[in-house]
Structures are given as structure tokens and as C-alpha cells.
Amino acid sequence: MTTNRLRTHWQEIPTGEGIDEPARVYAKSMHNNPYDHYLERVAALGLRGERMLDAGCGTGTWSFPFAEFFDRVDGIDLSEGRIALARAMAAQLDSKHVHFSVGDVLNLPYEDHTFDLVFCYSVVISYIPIRVLLTEFARVLKPGGQLFVVLNGLGFSYHLRDVRAKADPKYLPLGVRGIYNTLIQSNRAVTPQAVRDRADRLKAHPGLARVRKAQQLPMPPESFLAGLGWAELDDLARRIGAECGPDYVRTLADDVIRIMTGSHETFAHAKAGRGYAPGEVAADLKATGFDAFRWAQEERLFARLGQRFSRGHLVNGHLSTWEFIATRV
Ligand SMILES: C[S@@+](CC[C@H](N)C(=O)[O-])C[C@H]1O[C@@H](n2cnc3c(N)ncnc32)[C@H](O)[C@@H]1O
């Protein structure tokens, strides 16, 4: 595989067996810049080694430039259409050392201690439980190997709600849902397990009848969860009310009651996008066998290449898209 061949054929999106139209549309949007745009970003990271994993590789947008710095690149993704397209790209680009597989990043089909680098770009945005994912990454990394992750912060949801929704209203519910999901999932006190643990007490609590009644009102009073005597839930409800509006306080109450009564396992929108904060991720990394966590804000890893890589900015004081590197102990 030569850089010139990649430069020439980068924006030719193949067709063929197993390649579906959504994969082609996706690949077109991912290859909307010339190849050098991706190569420069990868080169600037200064990461080198024998074997790397592109976890959740999509159509291989990053796998190909990484293959210029590693002897072998493995790309894995759940989407069969995207993997079929990535394989066709590899054939078109005459790449012998990029290998694509359909598979789940939470259950990687690789031996322990296989990779010098695991790279994961915009995959940790949804239902994926980050601790399980990091444990799996730690397993397949060689000791001393590196992990590079690009993920969303809460600022990304604010950006959808406050900026993108102005141009296209469809982003408004996506942003608000992402905020709700982030606030709920990053809360260490009000978890589905904590609700289950308290279920008997909550069921017997006189405040529960008032909550159920308030749920029927067109506009429930702002503090209608306060009567349950659970301070952390009350704080969470207040924050959700302020950020997402009263409808989402009602969603929270519905969630608590459904989990409490055993009809649901998780909070609503568990599969929607969510944001992470550096402190939260640093704690999970420490617990899963990583150290030397470096995260980037204004001085993020891509920033030195100039304005066109400016996706790590703050929105309402929260990181939007951000990156970190950690080392496997
Ligand atoms: C936003 S795309 C990013 C793709 C690629 N990393 C890139 O930057 O071009 C997220 C990708 O993660 C994949 N994905 C989501 N959950 C996954 C899982 N559990 N295992 C493997 N891939 C997954 C999706 O199929 C999708 O292609």
C-alpha cells in the first residue's frame, strides 16, 4: 500500500457484495476530506508499533492511515455492511496488512496481550458500558501498550441542543436526551441498583402517592420528587428539570417507579448517546488496569494541527468531543 495509491483512490467508495447503501452513504461522509487530512492527524499522534486495533472502525477511515505506522492493523465493527465496504476499500487500495472483522468491541476475538495500541474513535457514545469496554481493551493490549480514545463530553449534547438545533430542529430532542442520559448515567448515587435496593422503602414511603399523583398533572410541580426523602434523587431531579425541562423530571419519576416495581432494568434512553467527563473516565481507567492518563482540553492532541481540528472545545463549560491517551500497566 503506498500513500499515493491511498491519495488517489481515497474518495472512491466501492460497491459490491454485502455493501449496503447506508454503509456507502456513511463512508462518503467519512471520506469527505482528502486522505492527507487523516494521515496528518494520525502522524501527529506519533504512535508506532507492530500491531494496532481500530475498535469500532466503521468503514476503516482511521485504519488505513494507521497502517502507515503499524505492521498490522485490525479493524473490528458490529456493522456487516461497513465491514464489507472496508474490505472492498482494502482491496481497492491494495492493502495487505489491514484486516477487517465483524465483531463486538465488548467481546473481542483476540488473544490477551495482542496489541501495541487500541484506538477507539467515537464509539463510546452510547449504551456501551465503559468499564466493561476498558477491561476488554486492557486484556488485548500488551503491558505498556497504549489506548487512544475519542469520545463525547456533555458539551456535545449542549452543542446539539443550543447550536445545531437552531439550523435543524431535529437535533433538539437528540441534545436534550443526551443531556438526560449523561446526567443519569454519570450519577453514582442514583443508579438502577440503588433504586432496587431502596424499592421496599420507596414503596412504603408516603411521598410515593404524591409523586404518582403529580405525574398525572400536565405540569408537575418542580420539586415533586422531593417528598421521597432521597436527597441525591432530589438533586438529580432539580438538575434534570433545569437542563431538560419538566417533562424529563416526569421521565425520571417514571424510571424510578418502573425500576422499583421491576418492570424496567435501566433508566430510559440507556441506548442514546451520552457524554463523559475526564474525571469519570480517569477513575474507570485506574480501576481497569491503566495509568498515565493524559487528557486534552485546549491543548488537545489534534489542536496543534490548527483550527480545522477544533472539535474539543467547551460548550456551556463542558467538553464537547475530546481525546485521551492511557497506558496499560
Ligand atoms: C460513529 S461510528 C465511528 C466509526 C469509526 N471509528 C470512525 O471514526 O470512522 C461508530 C461505530 O461504532 C460501531 N459500534 C457500535 N457499537 C459497537 C460494538 N459494540 N462493537 C463494535 N462496533 C460497534 C458502529 O457500528 C459504528 O460503525
Short mmCIF file of C-alpha atoms and ligand atoms in Angstrom, two decimals:
data_model
loop_
_atom_site.label_atom_id
_atom_site.label_comp_id
_atom_site.label_asym_id
_atom_site.label_seq_id
_atom_site.Cartn_x
_atom_site.Cartn_y
_atom_site.Cartn_z
CA MET A 1 0.00 0.00 0.00
CA THR A 2 1.50 3.34 -0.95
CA THR A 3 0.46 6.77 0.20
CA ASN A 4 -0.01 7.79 -3.43
CA ARG A 5 -2.45 4.99 -4.09
CA LEU A 6 -4.39 5.99 -0.98
CA ARG A 7 -4.39 9.63 -2.05
CA THR A 8 -5.72 8.75 -5.49
CA HIS A 9 -8.43 6.26 -4.51
CA TRP A 10 -9.46 7.54 -1.06
CA GLN A 11 -12.71 9.13 -2.17
CA GLU A 12 -13.79 6.31 -4.50
CA ILE A 13 -16.39 4.47 -2.43
CA PRO A 14 -16.73 0.89 -3.70
CA THR A 15 -19.87 -1.11 -4.39
CA GLY A 16 -20.15 -4.90 -4.28
CA GLU A 17 -21.43 -7.92 -2.44
CA GLY A 18 -22.56 -7.23 1.13
CA ILE A 19 -22.07 -3.47 0.79
CA ASP A 20 -25.33 -1.76 1.61
CA GLU A 21 -26.38 1.76 0.70
CA PRO A 22 -26.27 3.05 4.31
CA ALA A 23 -22.63 1.93 4.51
CA ARG A 24 -21.84 3.80 1.30
CA VAL A 25 -23.60 6.97 2.49
CA TYR A 26 -21.70 6.71 5.77
CA ALA A 27 -18.36 6.13 4.03
CA LYS A 28 -18.92 9.12 1.74
CA SER A 29 -19.46 11.35 4.77
CA MET A 30 -16.38 9.92 6.49
CA HIS A 31 -14.16 10.35 3.43
CA ASN A 32 -15.25 13.92 2.86
CA ASN A 33 -11.67 15.15 3.26
CA PRO A 34 -8.64 14.19 1.19
CA TYR A 35 -6.55 11.32 2.55
CA ASP A 36 -3.82 13.68 3.83
CA HIS A 37 -6.27 15.17 6.32
CA TYR A 38 -6.49 11.80 8.10
CA LEU A 39 -2.83 10.91 7.59
CA GLU A 40 -1.63 14.19 9.14
CA ARG A 41 -3.78 13.67 12.21
CA VAL A 42 -2.57 10.13 12.72
CA ALA A 43 1.07 11.08 12.06
CA ALA A 44 0.86 13.90 14.62
CA LEU A 45 -0.03 11.43 17.37
CA GLY A 46 3.41 9.87 17.00
CA LEU A 47 2.10 6.38 17.77
CA ARG A 48 4.07 3.48 16.27
CA GLY A 49 4.26 -0.27 16.78
CA GLU A 50 3.72 -3.74 15.40
CA ARG A 51 0.00 -4.29 15.74
CA MET A 52 -2.91 -1.98 16.46
CA LEU A 53 -6.65 -2.40 16.85
CA ASP A 54 -9.17 0.08 15.45
CA ALA A 55 -12.10 -0.75 17.74
CA GLY A 56 -15.45 0.20 16.16
CA CYS A 57 -13.64 1.00 12.90
CA GLY A 58 -16.71 1.80 10.76
CA THR A 59 -15.50 1.71 7.17
CA GLY A 60 -11.85 1.95 8.23
CA THR A 61 -11.41 5.71 7.97
CA TRP A 62 -8.61 5.60 10.56
CA SER A 63 -7.41 2.04 9.96
CA PHE A 64 -5.81 2.95 6.63
CA PRO A 65 -3.70 5.90 7.80
CA PHE A 66 -2.68 3.93 10.91
CA ALA A 67 -1.44 1.15 8.66
CA GLU A 68 1.34 3.52 7.56
CA PHE A 69 2.74 3.42 11.12
CA PHE A 70 1.97 -0.16 12.23
CA ASP A 71 2.95 -3.51 10.69
CA ARG A 72 -0.59 -4.82 11.03
CA VAL A 73 -3.93 -3.13 11.69
CA ASP A 74 -7.06 -4.99 12.79
CA GLY A 75 -10.37 -3.17 12.37
CA ILE A 76 -13.50 -4.52 14.03
CA ASP A 77 -17.09 -3.29 13.85
CA LEU A 78 -20.58 -4.63 14.53
CA SER A 79 -21.88 -3.43 11.17
CA GLU A 80 -21.60 -6.06 8.44
CA GLY A 81 -22.22 -3.50 5.68
CA ARG A 82 -19.44 -1.23 6.92
CA ILE A 83 -17.00 -4.11 7.25
CA ALA A 84 -17.84 -5.35 3.74
CA LEU A 85 -17.13 -1.86 2.46
CA ALA A 86 -13.89 -1.57 4.47
CA ARG A 87 -12.71 -4.89 2.98
CA ALA A 88 -13.52 -3.68 -0.53
CA MET A 89 -11.58 -0.48 0.22
CA ALA A 90 -8.61 -2.56 1.37
CA ALA A 91 -8.70 -4.49 -1.93
CA GLN A 92 -9.02 -1.28 -3.93
CA LEU A 93 -6.15 0.34 -2.04
CA ASP A 94 -4.09 -2.85 -2.31
CA SER A 95 -3.65 -3.00 1.45
CA LYS A 96 -2.28 -6.34 2.64
CA HIS A 97 -1.85 -5.59 6.31
CA VAL A 98 -5.25 -4.14 7.23
CA HIS A 99 -7.65 -6.86 8.40
CA PHE A 100 -11.34 -6.20 8.98
CA SER A 101 -13.73 -8.35 11.03
CA VAL A 102 -17.36 -8.16 12.11
CA GLY A 103 -17.47 -8.31 15.90
CA ASP A 104 -18.31 -6.71 19.21
CA VAL A 105 -15.84 -4.42 20.96
CA LEU A 106 -17.19 -5.74 24.27
CA ASN A 107 -16.14 -9.28 23.41
CA LEU A 108 -13.06 -9.03 21.22
CA PRO A 109 -11.98 -12.13 19.28
CA TYR A 110 -8.26 -11.62 20.05
CA GLU A 111 -5.81 -13.26 22.43
CA ASP A 112 -4.65 -11.46 25.56
CA HIS A 113 -1.71 -9.05 25.07
CA THR A 114 -2.03 -8.81 21.28
CA PHE A 115 -1.85 -5.10 20.52
CA ASP A 116 0.58 -2.21 20.99
CA LEU A 117 -2.26 0.27 20.52
CA VAL A 118 -6.03 0.21 20.79
CA PHE A 119 -7.68 3.16 19.06
CA CYS A 120 -11.36 3.89 19.52
CA TYR A 121 -12.90 6.88 17.78
CA SER A 122 -16.48 7.97 18.53
CA VAL A 123 -17.71 4.56 19.64
CA VAL A 124 -18.05 5.17 23.38
CA ILE A 125 -21.06 7.36 22.82
CA SER A 126 -23.98 5.14 23.57
CA TYR A 127 -25.07 2.11 25.52
CA ILE A 128 -21.55 0.73 25.78
CA PRO A 129 -20.64 0.23 29.46
CA ILE A 130 -17.28 1.95 29.63
CA ARG A 131 -15.81 -0.19 32.41
CA VAL A 132 -16.55 -3.41 30.53
CA LEU A 133 -15.06 -1.89 27.41
CA LEU A 134 -11.89 -0.69 29.16
CA THR A 135 -11.45 -4.10 30.80
CA GLU A 136 -11.61 -5.71 27.37
CA PHE A 137 -9.15 -3.19 25.92
CA ALA A 138 -6.76 -3.83 28.85
CA ARG A 139 -6.98 -7.56 28.16
CA VAL A 140 -5.97 -7.36 24.49
CA LEU A 141 -3.27 -4.72 24.99
CA LYS A 142 0.32 -5.70 25.67
CA PRO A 143 1.63 -4.45 29.03
CA GLY A 144 2.91 -0.93 28.32
CA GLY A 145 0.61 -0.72 25.28
CA GLN A 146 -1.39 2.43 24.64
CA LEU A 147 -5.04 3.28 24.43
CA PHE A 148 -6.27 6.27 22.46
CA VAL A 149 -9.94 7.18 22.73
CA VAL A 150 -12.01 9.96 21.19
CA LEU A 151 -15.34 10.42 22.92
CA ASN A 152 -18.10 12.91 23.58
CA GLY A 153 -18.49 15.06 26.64
CA LEU A 154 -21.69 16.62 27.95
CA GLY A 155 -20.80 19.66 25.82
CA PHE A 156 -21.64 17.67 22.69
CA SER A 157 -25.27 17.36 23.79
CA TYR A 158 -25.35 21.07 24.65
CA HIS A 159 -23.98 21.75 21.19
CA LEU A 160 -26.82 19.72 19.63
CA ARG A 161 -29.44 21.44 21.81
CA ASP A 162 -28.18 25.02 21.60
CA VAL A 163 -26.32 25.31 18.30
CA ARG A 164 -27.25 22.64 15.77
CA ALA A 165 -30.94 22.69 16.69
CA LYS A 166 -31.07 26.33 15.53
CA ALA A 167 -30.33 25.19 11.99
CA ASP A 168 -32.28 21.92 12.17
CA PRO A 169 -34.87 21.29 14.93
CA LYS A 170 -34.39 17.52 14.75
CA TYR A 171 -31.24 17.98 16.88
CA LEU A 172 -33.18 19.46 19.80
CA PRO A 173 -34.59 16.19 21.20
CA LEU A 174 -31.27 14.44 20.48
CA GLY A 175 -29.41 17.05 22.52
CA VAL A 176 -31.90 17.03 25.41
CA ARG A 177 -31.96 13.23 25.52
CA GLY A 178 -28.17 13.13 25.54
CA ILE A 179 -28.13 15.56 28.49
CA TYR A 180 -30.68 13.46 30.38
CA ASN A 181 -28.78 10.29 29.64
CA THR A 182 -25.46 11.80 30.69
CA LEU A 183 -26.82 13.24 33.94
CA ILE A 184 -28.45 9.93 34.84
CA GLN A 185 -25.62 7.63 33.83
CA SER A 186 -22.83 9.67 35.38
CA ASN A 187 -24.67 9.86 38.69
CA ARG A 188 -23.04 7.42 41.10
CA ALA A 189 -25.76 7.66 43.78
CA VAL A 190 -29.00 7.26 41.83
CA THR A 191 -28.32 4.07 39.90
CA PRO A 192 -30.81 1.36 38.87
CA GLN A 193 -29.24 -0.84 41.56
CA ALA A 194 -29.68 1.88 44.21
CA VAL A 195 -33.36 2.17 43.19
CA ARG A 196 -33.79 -1.61 43.51
CA ASP A 197 -32.05 -1.60 46.89
CA ARG A 198 -34.45 1.06 48.13
CA ALA A 199 -37.55 -0.34 46.45
CA ASP A 200 -39.24 -1.56 49.64
CA ARG A 201 -38.59 1.69 51.47
CA LEU A 202 -39.76 3.76 48.49
CA LYS A 203 -42.92 1.70 48.05
CA ALA A 204 -43.81 2.23 51.72
CA HIS A 205 -42.94 5.93 51.62
CA PRO A 206 -45.97 8.24 51.98
CA GLY A 207 -44.39 10.58 49.40
CA LEU A 208 -44.78 8.00 46.64
CA ALA A 209 -48.54 8.52 46.37
CA ARG A 210 -47.90 12.26 45.92
CA VAL A 211 -45.35 11.56 43.19
CA ARG A 212 -47.82 9.33 41.33
CA LYS A 213 -50.48 12.00 41.61
CA ALA A 214 -48.16 14.73 40.41
CA GLN A 215 -47.21 12.56 37.42
CA GLN A 216 -50.80 12.91 36.18
CA LEU A 217 -50.64 16.71 36.20
CA PRO A 218 -49.98 18.47 32.88
CA MET A 219 -47.18 20.41 34.56
CA PRO A 220 -45.89 18.60 37.65
CA PRO A 221 -44.56 20.83 40.42
CA GLU A 222 -40.84 21.35 40.06
CA SER A 223 -39.86 19.54 43.22
CA PHE A 224 -42.33 16.70 43.04
CA LEU A 225 -39.67 14.07 43.70
CA ALA A 226 -38.52 15.87 46.84
CA GLY A 227 -41.08 14.18 49.06
CA LEU A 228 -39.39 10.79 48.76
CA GLY A 229 -36.67 11.62 51.28
CA TRP A 230 -33.82 10.74 48.93
CA ALA A 231 -31.59 13.83 48.73
CA GLU A 232 -29.46 12.66 45.77
CA LEU A 233 -32.58 11.87 43.72
CA ASP A 234 -33.96 15.28 44.57
CA ASP A 235 -30.70 16.96 43.44
CA LEU A 236 -30.68 14.97 40.23
CA ALA A 237 -34.34 15.85 39.54
CA ARG A 238 -33.58 19.54 40.06
CA ARG A 239 -30.65 19.42 37.66
CA ILE A 240 -32.63 17.48 35.06
CA GLY A 241 -35.51 19.95 35.42
CA ALA A 242 -33.16 22.89 34.85
CA GLU A 243 -31.34 21.32 31.89
CA CYS A 244 -34.01 19.24 30.16
CA GLY A 245 -37.34 20.69 31.32
CA PRO A 246 -40.23 19.33 33.45
CA ASP A 247 -41.09 16.52 31.03
CA TYR A 248 -37.80 14.89 31.84
CA VAL A 249 -38.41 15.16 35.60
CA ARG A 250 -41.51 13.14 34.87
CA THR A 251 -39.39 10.69 32.85
CA LEU A 252 -37.10 10.37 35.87
CA ALA A 253 -40.07 9.67 38.15
CA ASP A 254 -41.40 7.09 35.66
CA ASP A 255 -37.97 5.49 35.51
CA VAL A 256 -37.65 5.27 39.28
CA ILE A 257 -41.12 3.77 39.67
CA ARG A 258 -40.62 1.27 36.83
CA ILE A 259 -37.25 0.11 38.12
CA MET A 260 -38.61 -0.01 41.68
CA THR A 261 -41.53 -2.19 40.65
CA GLY A 262 -39.34 -4.44 38.50
CA SER A 263 -40.85 -3.62 35.11
CA HIS A 264 -37.62 -1.99 33.81
CA GLU A 265 -33.95 -2.75 34.38
CA THR A 266 -32.45 0.56 33.28
CA PHE A 267 -33.28 4.24 33.00
CA ALA A 268 -34.90 5.48 29.80
CA HIS A 269 -32.63 6.32 26.85
CA ALA A 270 -29.99 3.88 28.08
CA LYS A 271 -29.02 3.37 24.45
CA ALA A 272 -28.96 7.04 23.48
CA GLY A 273 -25.73 8.97 23.20
CA ARG A 274 -24.12 10.25 26.35
CA GLY A 275 -21.12 12.33 27.36
CA TYR A 276 -18.21 11.55 29.66
CA ALA A 277 -16.12 13.84 31.85
CA PRO A 278 -12.35 13.35 32.18
CA GLY A 279 -12.51 12.69 35.95
CA GLU A 280 -15.09 9.96 35.47
CA VAL A 281 -13.07 8.23 32.75
CA ALA A 282 -9.80 8.58 34.71
CA ALA A 283 -11.39 6.69 37.62
CA ASP A 284 -12.61 3.92 35.31
CA LEU A 285 -9.18 3.66 33.69
CA LYS A 286 -7.49 3.31 37.05
CA ALA A 287 -9.92 0.57 38.04
CA THR A 288 -9.33 -1.38 34.81
CA GLY A 289 -5.53 -1.52 34.71
CA PHE A 290 -4.42 1.70 33.02
CA ASP A 291 -2.24 4.54 34.19
CA ALA A 292 -0.55 7.66 32.77
CA PHE A 293 -3.95 9.03 31.75
CA ARG A 294 -3.47 12.18 29.71
CA TRP A 295 -6.48 14.09 28.63
CA ALA A 296 -6.56 17.11 26.42
CA GLN A 297 -8.65 20.23 26.60
CA GLU A 298 -7.46 23.38 24.83
CA GLU A 299 -4.11 21.70 24.25
CA ARG A 300 -5.67 18.50 22.97
CA LEU A 301 -3.64 16.20 20.80
CA PHE A 302 -5.09 17.34 17.50
CA ALA A 303 -5.15 21.04 18.25
CA ARG A 304 -1.60 21.76 17.22
CA LEU A 305 -2.54 20.98 13.64
CA GLY A 306 -4.70 24.05 13.50
CA GLN A 307 -8.22 25.29 13.51
CA ARG A 308 -9.77 22.65 11.29
CA PHE A 309 -9.32 20.06 14.06
CA SER A 310 -11.10 22.18 16.63
CA ARG A 311 -13.68 19.70 17.91
CA GLY A 312 -12.54 19.63 21.54
CA HIS A 313 -13.98 22.97 22.56
CA LEU A 314 -16.10 23.69 25.61
CA VAL A 315 -19.84 24.24 25.33
CA ASN A 316 -21.53 25.64 28.45
CA GLY A 317 -18.32 24.85 30.32
CA HIS A 318 -18.30 21.17 29.30
CA LEU A 319 -16.06 19.37 26.84
CA SER A 320 -17.67 18.55 23.54
CA THR A 321 -15.61 15.93 21.73
CA TRP A 322 -12.37 15.12 23.49
CA GLU A 323 -9.49 12.69 23.46
CA PHE A 324 -7.29 10.86 25.88
CA ILE A 325 -4.33 8.54 25.94
CA ALA A 326 -3.64 6.00 28.67
CA THR A 327 -1.03 3.31 29.15
CA ARG A 328 -1.80 -0.29 30.01
CA VAL A 329 0.03 -1.10 33.26
C1 LIG B 1 -19.60 6.98 14.88
S1 LIG B 1 -19.03 5.48 14.18
C2 LIG B 1 -17.27 5.72 14.21
C3 LIG B 1 -16.54 4.79 13.27
C4 LIG B 1 -15.03 4.95 13.20
N1 LIG B 1 -14.40 4.76 14.49
C5 LIG B 1 -14.64 6.28 12.61
O1 LIG B 1 -14.26 7.17 13.35
O2 LIG B 1 -14.72 6.41 11.39
C6 LIG B 1 -19.28 4.31 15.49
C7 LIG B 1 -19.06 2.87 15.05
O3 LIG B 1 -19.07 2.02 16.19
C8 LIG B 1 -19.66 0.80 15.82
N2 LIG B 1 -20.09 0.11 17.03
C9 LIG B 1 -21.04 0.50 17.93
N3 LIG B 1 -21.14 -0.40 18.92
C10 LIG B 1 -20.23 -1.38 18.65
C11 LIG B 1 -19.86 -2.57 19.31
N4 LIG B 1 -20.44 -2.95 20.45
N5 LIG B 1 -18.89 -3.32 18.75
C12 LIG B 1 -18.30 -2.96 17.58
N6 LIG B 1 -18.61 -1.83 16.92
C13 LIG B 1 -19.56 -1.05 17.45
C14 LIG B 1 -20.79 1.22 14.88
O4 LIG B 1 -21.19 0.14 14.05
C15 LIG B 1 -20.13 2.35 14.11
O5 LIG B 1 -19.53 1.92 12.90
#
